[in-house]
DNA sequence: ATGAAAGCGCTAACAA
DNA sequence: TTGTTAGCGCTTTCAT
């Protein structure tokens, strides 16, 4: 941060404007002038000060992504995709995490954690609609994830109900009838699993199976340990499912560990389906059948939405607010339901 | 980004400086004035423009972290730790990834990917000392990881040789004698596994075992699939180790999958030790014995090093350049060497 | 095609 | 204690 346009201008014996023109590849510069200025730039090792440019232009080229937890491979993989897509659009990504804690999610949404950003992609877990309704920050916001919001912000997700239905249908199609859902929340106020639970119910009813509450297991969180605890508790209570549909892959993996410890064979005794398609599920002793959301599409939709919005803030023609943008998903069938071939 | 200090000043009928004083909690402001200005701030919904502040102060409060791959849980977990430590120091983190590609690592080190940062923490895989020697960017740089560099940049790592030795000693202590190393590189020019390989050799010799090259397996990368391929190739070639020490947990997990497919039982037929202690290793059908680096300490040392350097750029008393900062590690013994209890 | 000068919003000397 | 003012380095009218 030492040599500025002015220094280059003096060295080349031209005005600041001319140097700026060269730096920004302005069309109308004579070749001779261009090489002369370029020479001065190279000799001095000039690098434009982006902060100054940002101040002048009112934009930073940075978008923030806030996820619950980087320790969850789904979010780590998603973050990687967001970084790539953002780079395609010449944006860099500021990463933050909230631990899925409502208070932190509010702080992030209000811009109190990072305030030099052009836009924000937030994947909330506990945030409520009201928290966002009272939002005062004016940087464009895009929401990710399984929660439903009725707010003037774009929301990007896969069709969670349909995905859950596909997962459970796969299990009923294999003749399973006692299909547990692992990963609900006890406090109905906060129910990220809401839609997936609904898909579970619908698919069961389709097959003439009455959903039983004893087969719905609550969890404290959605990590491997939470899945293990929930699975163990269900088995201890005497409930014996012949299949498990888990809120996500981590919960499924925790459940599989417990099943393994108890001598229950996956998939023969209990079939397991997860959600997220994290890489981990492709390499265990028993590979995991799972709902695979198109992470790259999610990343692309999110980044493009936020960018179009920050452009819209300047130009006139805005898109409607609060769109529901849906990415594709796929059911990937592996050993945890099909067995080893 | 609409209402500025000036607007607030006019509203409150005071000077810009006074508003600035209030915003920055300057000590000498009369309580009456403070509340009066605060009122105007609240009414107008004023938010300081950080870009302007940064331009003025010459700092952005952003440090960049560049890792090979967020899909590798080790780096995802490390990134989470870096974000936390940075937040403790009021810094935010710009995240980038390089795919472990030398060219991209060079771009990052030169600041061509993100140029609004106060400092850079880079975890290179293929970068060579010469690439850094010709570095022209002047933002403070800190290096992470297993490579050795002789450069004027702080380098943070655990004692890789000692860690590898501890891992292999654990295996020899269990009576294993044919201990494979999974995760070398064929091109000796680039050998991130160098130090771990040395530890492997030393520990074997200590036990009077002559290291055999047939037990060293090369890989194309360090992901699960690479571990699987390397393990399969070794078994196919007729080499039959009774233990495997892998470059990292992912390679170990890939290897375990192949052992499982071939009906070789871990740890009875083949014991396995990984490196990194990613969460995934704690929940498989066979939990993974591994070298656990103190990720939080690494994050702390990295962030503090980079911050002290950017402070040093302003004040006089600099620390010596190119320090070797070492974090602790621990060997965590699990089922892949001890079996199920 | 190039130059001069204003100003983005803020902080920090210096004055009062 | 509060006000005035000069930049931080850049882009951008408006002249030339």
XYZ file of C-alpha atoms (C1' of nucleotides) in Angstrom, chain B residues 15 17-18 28-30 33 55-56, chain D residues 1-9:
18
model
C -19.688 19.177 13.771
C -15.845 15.540 14.464
C -18.204 15.421 17.400
C -13.923 13.447 26.215
C -17.514 13.958 25.238
C -20.024 15.464 27.614
C -23.715 15.908 23.863
C -9.186 3.809 3.414
C -8.362 6.334 6.051
C -14.683 19.801 24.970
C -15.741 20.782 20.270
C -14.867 22.625 15.416
C -12.027 23.059 11.013
C -9.635 21.060 7.689
C -6.593 18.130 5.173
C -6.035 14.146 3.101
C -6.402 8.367 2.464
C -6.306 6.728 -3.311
